[in-house]
Short mmCIF file of C-alpha atoms in Angstrom, two decimals:
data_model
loop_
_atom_site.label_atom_id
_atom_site.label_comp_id
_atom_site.label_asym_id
_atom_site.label_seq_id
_atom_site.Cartn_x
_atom_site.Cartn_y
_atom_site.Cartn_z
CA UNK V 1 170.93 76.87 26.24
CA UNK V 2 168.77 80.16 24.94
CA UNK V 3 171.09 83.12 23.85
CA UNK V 4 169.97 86.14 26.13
CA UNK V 5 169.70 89.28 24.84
CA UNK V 6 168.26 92.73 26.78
CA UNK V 7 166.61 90.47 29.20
CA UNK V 8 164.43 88.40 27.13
CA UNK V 9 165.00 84.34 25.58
CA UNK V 10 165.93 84.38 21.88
CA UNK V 11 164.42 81.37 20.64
CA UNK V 12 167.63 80.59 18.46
CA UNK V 13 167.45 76.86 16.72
CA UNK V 14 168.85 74.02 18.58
CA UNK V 15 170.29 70.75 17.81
CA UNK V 16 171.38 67.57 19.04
CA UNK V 17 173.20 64.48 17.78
CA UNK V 18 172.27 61.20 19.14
CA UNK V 19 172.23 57.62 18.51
CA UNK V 20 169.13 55.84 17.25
CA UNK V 21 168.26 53.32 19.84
CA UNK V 22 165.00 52.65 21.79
CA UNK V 23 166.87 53.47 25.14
CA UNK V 24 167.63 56.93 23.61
CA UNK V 25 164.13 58.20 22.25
CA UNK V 26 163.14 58.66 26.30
CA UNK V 27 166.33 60.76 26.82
CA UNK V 28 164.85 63.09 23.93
CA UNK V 29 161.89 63.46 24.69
CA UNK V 30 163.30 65.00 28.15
CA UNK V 31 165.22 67.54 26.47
CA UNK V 32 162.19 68.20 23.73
CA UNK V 33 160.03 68.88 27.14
CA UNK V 34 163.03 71.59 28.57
CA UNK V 35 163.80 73.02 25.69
CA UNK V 36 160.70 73.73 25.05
CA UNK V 37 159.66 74.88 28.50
CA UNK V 38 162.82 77.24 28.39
CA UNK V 39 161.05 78.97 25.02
CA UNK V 40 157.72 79.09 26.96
CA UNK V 41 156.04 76.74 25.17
CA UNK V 42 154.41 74.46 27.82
CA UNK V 43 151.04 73.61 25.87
CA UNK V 44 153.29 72.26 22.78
CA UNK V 45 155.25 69.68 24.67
CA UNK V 46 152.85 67.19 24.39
CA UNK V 47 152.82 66.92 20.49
CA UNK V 48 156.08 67.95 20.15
CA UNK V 49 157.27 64.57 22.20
CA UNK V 50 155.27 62.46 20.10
CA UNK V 51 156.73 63.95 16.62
CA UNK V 52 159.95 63.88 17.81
CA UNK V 53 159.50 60.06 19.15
CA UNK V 54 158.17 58.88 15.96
CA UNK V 55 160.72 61.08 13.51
CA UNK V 56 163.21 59.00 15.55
CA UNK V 57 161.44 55.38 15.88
CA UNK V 58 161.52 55.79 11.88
CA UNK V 59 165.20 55.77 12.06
CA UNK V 60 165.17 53.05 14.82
CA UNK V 61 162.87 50.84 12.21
CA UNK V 62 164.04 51.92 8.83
CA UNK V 63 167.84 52.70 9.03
CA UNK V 64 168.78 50.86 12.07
CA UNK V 65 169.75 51.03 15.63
CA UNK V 66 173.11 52.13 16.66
CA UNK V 67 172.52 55.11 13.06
CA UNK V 68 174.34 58.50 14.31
CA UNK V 69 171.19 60.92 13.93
CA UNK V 70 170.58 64.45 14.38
CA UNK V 71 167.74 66.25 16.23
CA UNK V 72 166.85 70.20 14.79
CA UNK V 73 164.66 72.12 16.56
CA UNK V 74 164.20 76.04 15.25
CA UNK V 75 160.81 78.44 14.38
CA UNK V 76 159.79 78.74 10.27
CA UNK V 77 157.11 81.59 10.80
CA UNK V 78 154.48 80.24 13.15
CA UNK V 79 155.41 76.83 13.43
CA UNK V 80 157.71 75.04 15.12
CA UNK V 81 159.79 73.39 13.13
CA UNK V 82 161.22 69.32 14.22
CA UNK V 83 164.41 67.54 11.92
CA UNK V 84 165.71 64.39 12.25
CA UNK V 85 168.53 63.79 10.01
CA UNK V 86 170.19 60.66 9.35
CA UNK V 87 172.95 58.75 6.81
CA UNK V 88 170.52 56.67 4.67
CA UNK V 89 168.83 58.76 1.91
CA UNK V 90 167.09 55.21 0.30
CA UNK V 91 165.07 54.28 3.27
CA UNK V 92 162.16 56.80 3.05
CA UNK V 93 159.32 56.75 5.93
CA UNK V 94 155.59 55.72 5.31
CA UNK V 95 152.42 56.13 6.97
CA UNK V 96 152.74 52.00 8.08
CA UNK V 97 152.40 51.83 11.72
CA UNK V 98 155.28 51.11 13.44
CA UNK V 99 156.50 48.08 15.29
CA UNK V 100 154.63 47.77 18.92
CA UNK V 101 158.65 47.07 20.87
CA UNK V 102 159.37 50.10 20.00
CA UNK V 103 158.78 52.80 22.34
CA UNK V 104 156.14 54.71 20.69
CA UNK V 105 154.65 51.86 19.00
CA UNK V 106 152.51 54.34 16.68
CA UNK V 107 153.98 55.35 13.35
CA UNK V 108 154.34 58.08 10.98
CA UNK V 109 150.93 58.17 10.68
CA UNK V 110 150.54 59.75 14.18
CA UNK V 111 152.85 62.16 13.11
CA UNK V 112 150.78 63.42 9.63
CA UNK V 113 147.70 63.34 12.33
CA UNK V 114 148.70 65.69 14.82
CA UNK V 115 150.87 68.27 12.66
CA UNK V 116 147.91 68.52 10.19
CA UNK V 117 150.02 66.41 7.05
CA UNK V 118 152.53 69.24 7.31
CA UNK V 119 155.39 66.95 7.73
CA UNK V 120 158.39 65.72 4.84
CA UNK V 121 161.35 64.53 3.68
CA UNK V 122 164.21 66.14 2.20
CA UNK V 123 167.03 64.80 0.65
CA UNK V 124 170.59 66.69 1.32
CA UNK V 125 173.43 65.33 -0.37
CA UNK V 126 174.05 61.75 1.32
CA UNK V 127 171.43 62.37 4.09
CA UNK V 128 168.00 62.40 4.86
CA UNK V 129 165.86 64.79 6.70
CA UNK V 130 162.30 64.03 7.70
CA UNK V 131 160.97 67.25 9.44
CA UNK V 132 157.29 68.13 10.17
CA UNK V 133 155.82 71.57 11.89
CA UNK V 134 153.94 72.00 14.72
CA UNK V 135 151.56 75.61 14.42
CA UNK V 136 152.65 77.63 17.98
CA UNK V 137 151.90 80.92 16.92
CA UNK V 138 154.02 83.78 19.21
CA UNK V 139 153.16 81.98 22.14
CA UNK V 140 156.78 82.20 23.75
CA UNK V 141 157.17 83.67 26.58
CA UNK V 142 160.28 85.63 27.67
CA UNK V 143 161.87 85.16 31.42
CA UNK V 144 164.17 87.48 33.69
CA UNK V 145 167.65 86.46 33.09
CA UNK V 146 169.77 87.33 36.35
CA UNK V 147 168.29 85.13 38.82
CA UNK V 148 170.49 83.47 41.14
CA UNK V 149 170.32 80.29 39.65
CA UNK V 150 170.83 81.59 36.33
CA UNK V 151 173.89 83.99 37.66
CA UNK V 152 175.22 80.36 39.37
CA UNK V 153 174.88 78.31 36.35
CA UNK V 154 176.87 81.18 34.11
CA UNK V 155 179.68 81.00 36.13
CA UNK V 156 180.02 77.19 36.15
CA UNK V 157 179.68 76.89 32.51
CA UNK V 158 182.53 79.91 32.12
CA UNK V 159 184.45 77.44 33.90
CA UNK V 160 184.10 74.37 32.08
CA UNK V 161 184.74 76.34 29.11
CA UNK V 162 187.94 77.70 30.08
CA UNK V 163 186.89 81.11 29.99
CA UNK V 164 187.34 84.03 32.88
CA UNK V 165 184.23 85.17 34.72
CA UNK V 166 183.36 88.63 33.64
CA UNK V 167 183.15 90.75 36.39
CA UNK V 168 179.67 91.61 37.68
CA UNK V 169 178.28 88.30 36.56
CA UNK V 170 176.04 89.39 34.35
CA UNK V 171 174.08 88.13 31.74
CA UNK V 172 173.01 90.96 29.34
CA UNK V 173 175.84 90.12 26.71
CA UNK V 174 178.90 91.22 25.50
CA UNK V 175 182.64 89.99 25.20
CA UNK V 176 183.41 87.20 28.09
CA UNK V 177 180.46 85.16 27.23
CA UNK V 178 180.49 81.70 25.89
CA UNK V 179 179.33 80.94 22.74
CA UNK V 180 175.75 78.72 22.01
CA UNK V 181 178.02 75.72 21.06
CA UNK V 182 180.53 76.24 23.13
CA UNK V 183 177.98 76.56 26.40
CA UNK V 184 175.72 73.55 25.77
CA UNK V 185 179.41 71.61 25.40
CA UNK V 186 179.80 72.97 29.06
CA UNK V 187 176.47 71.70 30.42
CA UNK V 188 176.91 68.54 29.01
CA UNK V 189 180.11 68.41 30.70
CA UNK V 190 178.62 69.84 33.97
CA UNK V 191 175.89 67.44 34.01
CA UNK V 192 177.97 64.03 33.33
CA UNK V 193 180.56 65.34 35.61
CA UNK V 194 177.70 65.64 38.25
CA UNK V 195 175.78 62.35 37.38
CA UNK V 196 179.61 60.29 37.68
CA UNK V 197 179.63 62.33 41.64
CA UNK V 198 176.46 60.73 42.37
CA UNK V 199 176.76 57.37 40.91
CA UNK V 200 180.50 57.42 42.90
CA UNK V 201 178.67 57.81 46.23
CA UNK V 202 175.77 55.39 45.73
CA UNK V 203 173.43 57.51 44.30
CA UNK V 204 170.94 56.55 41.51
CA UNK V 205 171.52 60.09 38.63
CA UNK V 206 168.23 59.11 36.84
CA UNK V 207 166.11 59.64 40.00
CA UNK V 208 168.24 63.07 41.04
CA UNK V 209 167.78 64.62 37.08
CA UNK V 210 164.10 63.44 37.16
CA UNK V 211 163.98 65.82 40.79
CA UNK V 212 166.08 68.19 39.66
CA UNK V 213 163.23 68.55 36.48
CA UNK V 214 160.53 68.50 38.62
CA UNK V 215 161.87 71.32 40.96
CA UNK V 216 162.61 73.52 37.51
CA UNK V 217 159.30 72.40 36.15
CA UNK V 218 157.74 74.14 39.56
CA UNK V 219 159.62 76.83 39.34
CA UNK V 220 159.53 78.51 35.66
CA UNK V 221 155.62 77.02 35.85
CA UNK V 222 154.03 79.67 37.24
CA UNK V 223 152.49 82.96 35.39
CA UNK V 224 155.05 85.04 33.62
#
């Protein structure tokens, strides 16, 4: 979730543990795209998907599957800057292509390729971070802030994070509002709350989150 502040997106850096698994790099690249989409970087997606697939297919291939990882997103300047972080500082990536199961099947070469070799590794303490940077310029866009949906989806996540709604509802700032942490641990808990409801009652949740994308897609798609 963006921090808000006077009406405009701040593009604050983001994170997100996960477990290194084939299965999983599909569920990142779906919050890469949102993310992403919520910043206002639509025309970035693309090779920001494939840098983030292959940062974690090197984990998958060289650390193991089942390795607790962590996914940084935040700006350095003009780029756009993409961690993964994981436990093993002795297995380091190379340019080798990678193993076709996997799900990007490509490599670390791709990676070097479509950042323009400004990608690394940095060792930090018992970890490993291999990071690379995307060039986006100021292209972020900044959106309205007290649309209905957005006034909704405040009050659920005061909720779910035990806090009292502020009257007015609004979104500008101030004491009453959930922290960053603190509200992306209530849309988590929102969303798996919501995706045990539909499973409950015969529903598939993959199929409803894949309409409920498209229908945000459409509607934050259009000119600014």
């Amino acid at each position: 979730m963006a921090i808000y502040v006077s009406g405009r997106a701040a593009r604050e850096p983001w994170r997100h543990e996960f477990t290194a698994h084939p299965k999983e790099v599909t569920q990142l690249r779906r919050m890469v795209r949102l993310r992403l989409l919520l910043w206002g970087l639509r025309d970035h997606v693309d090779m920001a998907q494939i840098c983030v697939s292959e940062l974690a297919t090197n984990v998958i291939q060289h650390v193991g599957e089942g390795t607790p990882a962590t996914l940084r997103m935040e700006f350095s300047g003009p780029y756009l800057r993409l961690e993964v972080e994981d436990p093993d500082p002795r297995a380091l990536p190379t340019l080798l292509a990678a193993s076709d199961v996997l799900e990007s099947g490509r490599g670390m070469a791709l990676v070097d390729a479509v950042t323009d070799h400004r990608w690394g590794v940095a060792l930090r303490g018992e970890t490993k971070v291999v990071w690379c940077e995307l060039a986006v310029g100021a292209s972020a866009d900044c959106r309205p802030t007290n649309g209905p949906r957005i006034m909704r989806a405040a009050a659920i996540l005061e909720l779910y994070g035990s806090r009292p709604l502020r009257s007015g509802g609004g979104m500008a700032g101030g004491a009453g509002l959930l922290s960053l942490a603190v509200a992306e641990e209530a849309a988590v808990a929102v969303m798996t709350d919501v995706m045990h409801w539909l499973r409950a009652h015969g529903h598939d949740p993959d199929d409803v989150l894949d309409r409920a994308q498209n229908h945000f897609e459409a509607e934050i798609g259009g000119p600014v």
